[in-house]
XYZ file of C-alpha atoms in Angstrom:
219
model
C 68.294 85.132 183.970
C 65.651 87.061 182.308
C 65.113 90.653 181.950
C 62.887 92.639 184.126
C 59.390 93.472 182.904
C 58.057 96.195 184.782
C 59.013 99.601 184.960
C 61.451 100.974 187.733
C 59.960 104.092 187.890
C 55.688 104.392 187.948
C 53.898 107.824 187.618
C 50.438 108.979 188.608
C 51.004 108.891 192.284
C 50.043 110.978 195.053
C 54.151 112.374 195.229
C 55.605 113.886 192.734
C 58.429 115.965 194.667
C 60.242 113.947 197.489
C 63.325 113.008 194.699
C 64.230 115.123 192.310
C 65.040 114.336 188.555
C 69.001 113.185 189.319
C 67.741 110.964 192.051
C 65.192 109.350 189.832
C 67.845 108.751 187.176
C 69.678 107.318 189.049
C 67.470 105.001 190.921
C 66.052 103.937 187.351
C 69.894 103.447 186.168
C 71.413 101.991 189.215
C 68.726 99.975 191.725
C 69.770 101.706 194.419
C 69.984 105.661 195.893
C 72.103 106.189 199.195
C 71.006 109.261 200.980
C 73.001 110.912 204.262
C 71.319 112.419 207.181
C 68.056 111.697 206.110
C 67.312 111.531 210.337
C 69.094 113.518 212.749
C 71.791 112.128 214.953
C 69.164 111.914 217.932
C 66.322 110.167 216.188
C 69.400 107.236 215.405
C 70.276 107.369 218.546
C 66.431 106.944 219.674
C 65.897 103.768 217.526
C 69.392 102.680 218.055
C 68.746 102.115 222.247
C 65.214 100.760 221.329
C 66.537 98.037 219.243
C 69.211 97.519 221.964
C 66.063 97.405 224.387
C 64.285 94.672 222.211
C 67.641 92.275 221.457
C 67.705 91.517 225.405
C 63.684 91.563 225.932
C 63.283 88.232 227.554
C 59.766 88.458 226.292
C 61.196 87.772 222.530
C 63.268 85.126 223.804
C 61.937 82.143 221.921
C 59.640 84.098 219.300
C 60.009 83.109 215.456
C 60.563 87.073 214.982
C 64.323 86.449 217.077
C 66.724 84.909 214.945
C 70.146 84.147 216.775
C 73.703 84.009 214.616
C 74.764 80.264 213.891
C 75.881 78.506 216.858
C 75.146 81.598 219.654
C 72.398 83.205 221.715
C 73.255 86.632 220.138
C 70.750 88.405 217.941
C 71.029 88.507 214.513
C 67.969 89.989 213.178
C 64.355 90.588 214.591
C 61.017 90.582 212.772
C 57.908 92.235 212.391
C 60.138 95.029 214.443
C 57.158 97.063 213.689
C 54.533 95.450 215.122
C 57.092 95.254 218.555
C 58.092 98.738 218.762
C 56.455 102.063 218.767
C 59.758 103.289 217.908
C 59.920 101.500 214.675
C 56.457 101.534 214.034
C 56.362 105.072 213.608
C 59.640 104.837 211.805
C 57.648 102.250 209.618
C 55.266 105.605 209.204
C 57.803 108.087 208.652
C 56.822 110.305 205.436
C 60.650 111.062 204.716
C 60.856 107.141 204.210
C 56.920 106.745 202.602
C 56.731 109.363 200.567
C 60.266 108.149 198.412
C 58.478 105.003 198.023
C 54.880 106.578 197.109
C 56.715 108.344 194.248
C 58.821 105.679 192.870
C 56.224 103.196 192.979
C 53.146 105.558 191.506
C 50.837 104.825 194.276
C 49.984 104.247 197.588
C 52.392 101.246 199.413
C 52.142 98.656 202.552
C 54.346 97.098 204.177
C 55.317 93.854 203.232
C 57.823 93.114 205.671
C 60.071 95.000 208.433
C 63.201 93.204 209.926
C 66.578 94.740 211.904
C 69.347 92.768 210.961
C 71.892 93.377 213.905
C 74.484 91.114 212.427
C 77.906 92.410 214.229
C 80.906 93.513 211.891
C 83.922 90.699 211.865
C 82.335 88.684 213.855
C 78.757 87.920 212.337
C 77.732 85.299 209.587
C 77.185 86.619 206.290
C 73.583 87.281 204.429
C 74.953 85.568 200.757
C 73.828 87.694 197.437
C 70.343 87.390 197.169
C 67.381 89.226 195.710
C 64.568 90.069 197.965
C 62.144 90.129 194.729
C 62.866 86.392 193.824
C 62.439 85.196 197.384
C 59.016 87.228 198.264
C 58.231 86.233 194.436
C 58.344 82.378 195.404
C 57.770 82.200 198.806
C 55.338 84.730 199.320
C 53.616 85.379 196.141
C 54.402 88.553 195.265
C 53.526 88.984 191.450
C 55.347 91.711 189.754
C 58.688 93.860 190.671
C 56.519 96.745 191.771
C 58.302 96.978 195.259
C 61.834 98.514 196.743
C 63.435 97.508 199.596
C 64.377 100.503 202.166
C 67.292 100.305 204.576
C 68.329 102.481 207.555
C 71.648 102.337 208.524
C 71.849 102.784 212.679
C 75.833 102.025 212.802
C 78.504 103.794 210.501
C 79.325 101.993 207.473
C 82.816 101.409 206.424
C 84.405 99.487 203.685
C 86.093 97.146 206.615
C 83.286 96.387 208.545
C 80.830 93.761 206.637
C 78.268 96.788 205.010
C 75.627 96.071 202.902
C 76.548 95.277 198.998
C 74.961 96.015 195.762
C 75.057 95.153 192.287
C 74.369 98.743 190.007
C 71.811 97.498 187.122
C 70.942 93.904 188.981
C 67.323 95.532 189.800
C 66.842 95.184 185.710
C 67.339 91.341 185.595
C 65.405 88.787 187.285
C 67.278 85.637 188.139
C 65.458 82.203 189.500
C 67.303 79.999 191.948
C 67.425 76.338 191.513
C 65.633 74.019 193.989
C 62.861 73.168 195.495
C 62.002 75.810 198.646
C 62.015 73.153 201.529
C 58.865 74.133 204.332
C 59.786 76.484 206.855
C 62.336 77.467 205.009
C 62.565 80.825 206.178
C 63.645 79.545 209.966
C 66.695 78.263 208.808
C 67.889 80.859 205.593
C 67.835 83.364 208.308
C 70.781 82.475 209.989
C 72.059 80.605 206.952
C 71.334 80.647 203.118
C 71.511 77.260 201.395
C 68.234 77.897 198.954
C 67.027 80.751 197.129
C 70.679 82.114 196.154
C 71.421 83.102 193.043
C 74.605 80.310 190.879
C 77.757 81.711 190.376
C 77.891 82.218 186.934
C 74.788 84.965 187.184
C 76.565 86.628 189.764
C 79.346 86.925 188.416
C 77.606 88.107 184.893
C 75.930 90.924 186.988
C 78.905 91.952 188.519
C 81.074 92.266 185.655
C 77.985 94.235 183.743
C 77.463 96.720 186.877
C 80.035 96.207 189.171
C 79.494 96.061 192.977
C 78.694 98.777 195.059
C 78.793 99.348 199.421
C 76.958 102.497 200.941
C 79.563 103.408 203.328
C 79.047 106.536 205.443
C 77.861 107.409 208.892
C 74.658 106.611 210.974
């Protein structure tokens, strides 16, 4: 584990306005900012019945964008969503979504990767702790932390169902996984993560420093 290097927060962008001053303290504090009814209850819908449209396009059946869950034909996440869908492309383009990253990041952004993980609550395999940075850091070859990941939630959240988990400071420590990346690795973490996790004893030295976090809430 080492400690982060770059800044959270970068100014001189071209937004100065989307998040206000307790938003930015608390992304620089925390990692993370969960924001309600960001899109209105039809636009989820919308993208909700597209994605439903693309999981049973036989056209994707076979494409390394369709990953299935462990042991079934059901979908577990699709890639490059936004070079599939209009939908999600212009979700991809949405300034509500853009202009958050423009000002955290200080400058203009791309994308560096869009995926809908449709992984079904109880019944789906788990995604194991991981931090995007370290795996687009060494298989990609991304160079510095100057990125943020950016979720939509299309289903409600609940503490019961499986949501997504965070660790509050982990954004502020960089932590390298042991072992050798294995070719075409990314086939196979998808549907499960052997390489590229982080060992016990750092997660459990993040957790006890930050504590773990789950944005619950609706659609």
């Amino acid at each position: 584990m080492s400690e982060r290097l770059d800044p959270v927060l970068h100014a001189g962008g071209p937004v100065h306005d989307r998040l206000d001053e307790a938003d930015l303290a608390q992304f620089d504090s925390h990692g993370y900012l969960f924001v309600e009814s960001l899109f209105s209850p039809a636009e989820v819908r919308e993208l909700s019945e597209e994605l439903r449209k693309l999981a049973s396009d036989p056209r994707l059946q076979g494409r390394e964008e369709r990953i299935t869950e462990p042991g079934s034909d059901a979908v577990r996440s699709i890639f490059r969503i936004h070079k599939l869908s209009r939908a999600f492309d212009w979700l991809a383009r949405d300034t509500r979504l853009l202009d958050v990253a423009r000002q955290i990041l200080g400058s203009e952004v791309y994308l560096h990767q869009s995926r809908a993980n449709m992984k079904p609550g109880f019944t789906g395999k788990e995604f194991y702790w991981h931090s995007d940075f370290e795996t687009w850091h060494v298989e990609d070859g991304m160079p510095r932390m100057r990125a943020l990941s950016v979720s939509l939630a299309l289903t409600e959240n609940y503490d019961f169902n499986g949501p997504l988990m965070v660790m509050s400071g982990s954004h502020k420590t960089y932590v390298s996984c042991v072992g050798e990346t294995p070719e075409d690795h990314y086939k196979q973490s998808l549907k499960r993560q052997d390489y590229g996790v982080p060992d016990e004893e750092s997660l459990k030295r993040l957790a006890d420093r930050g504590g773990i976090v789950a944005p619950t809430g609706p659609a």
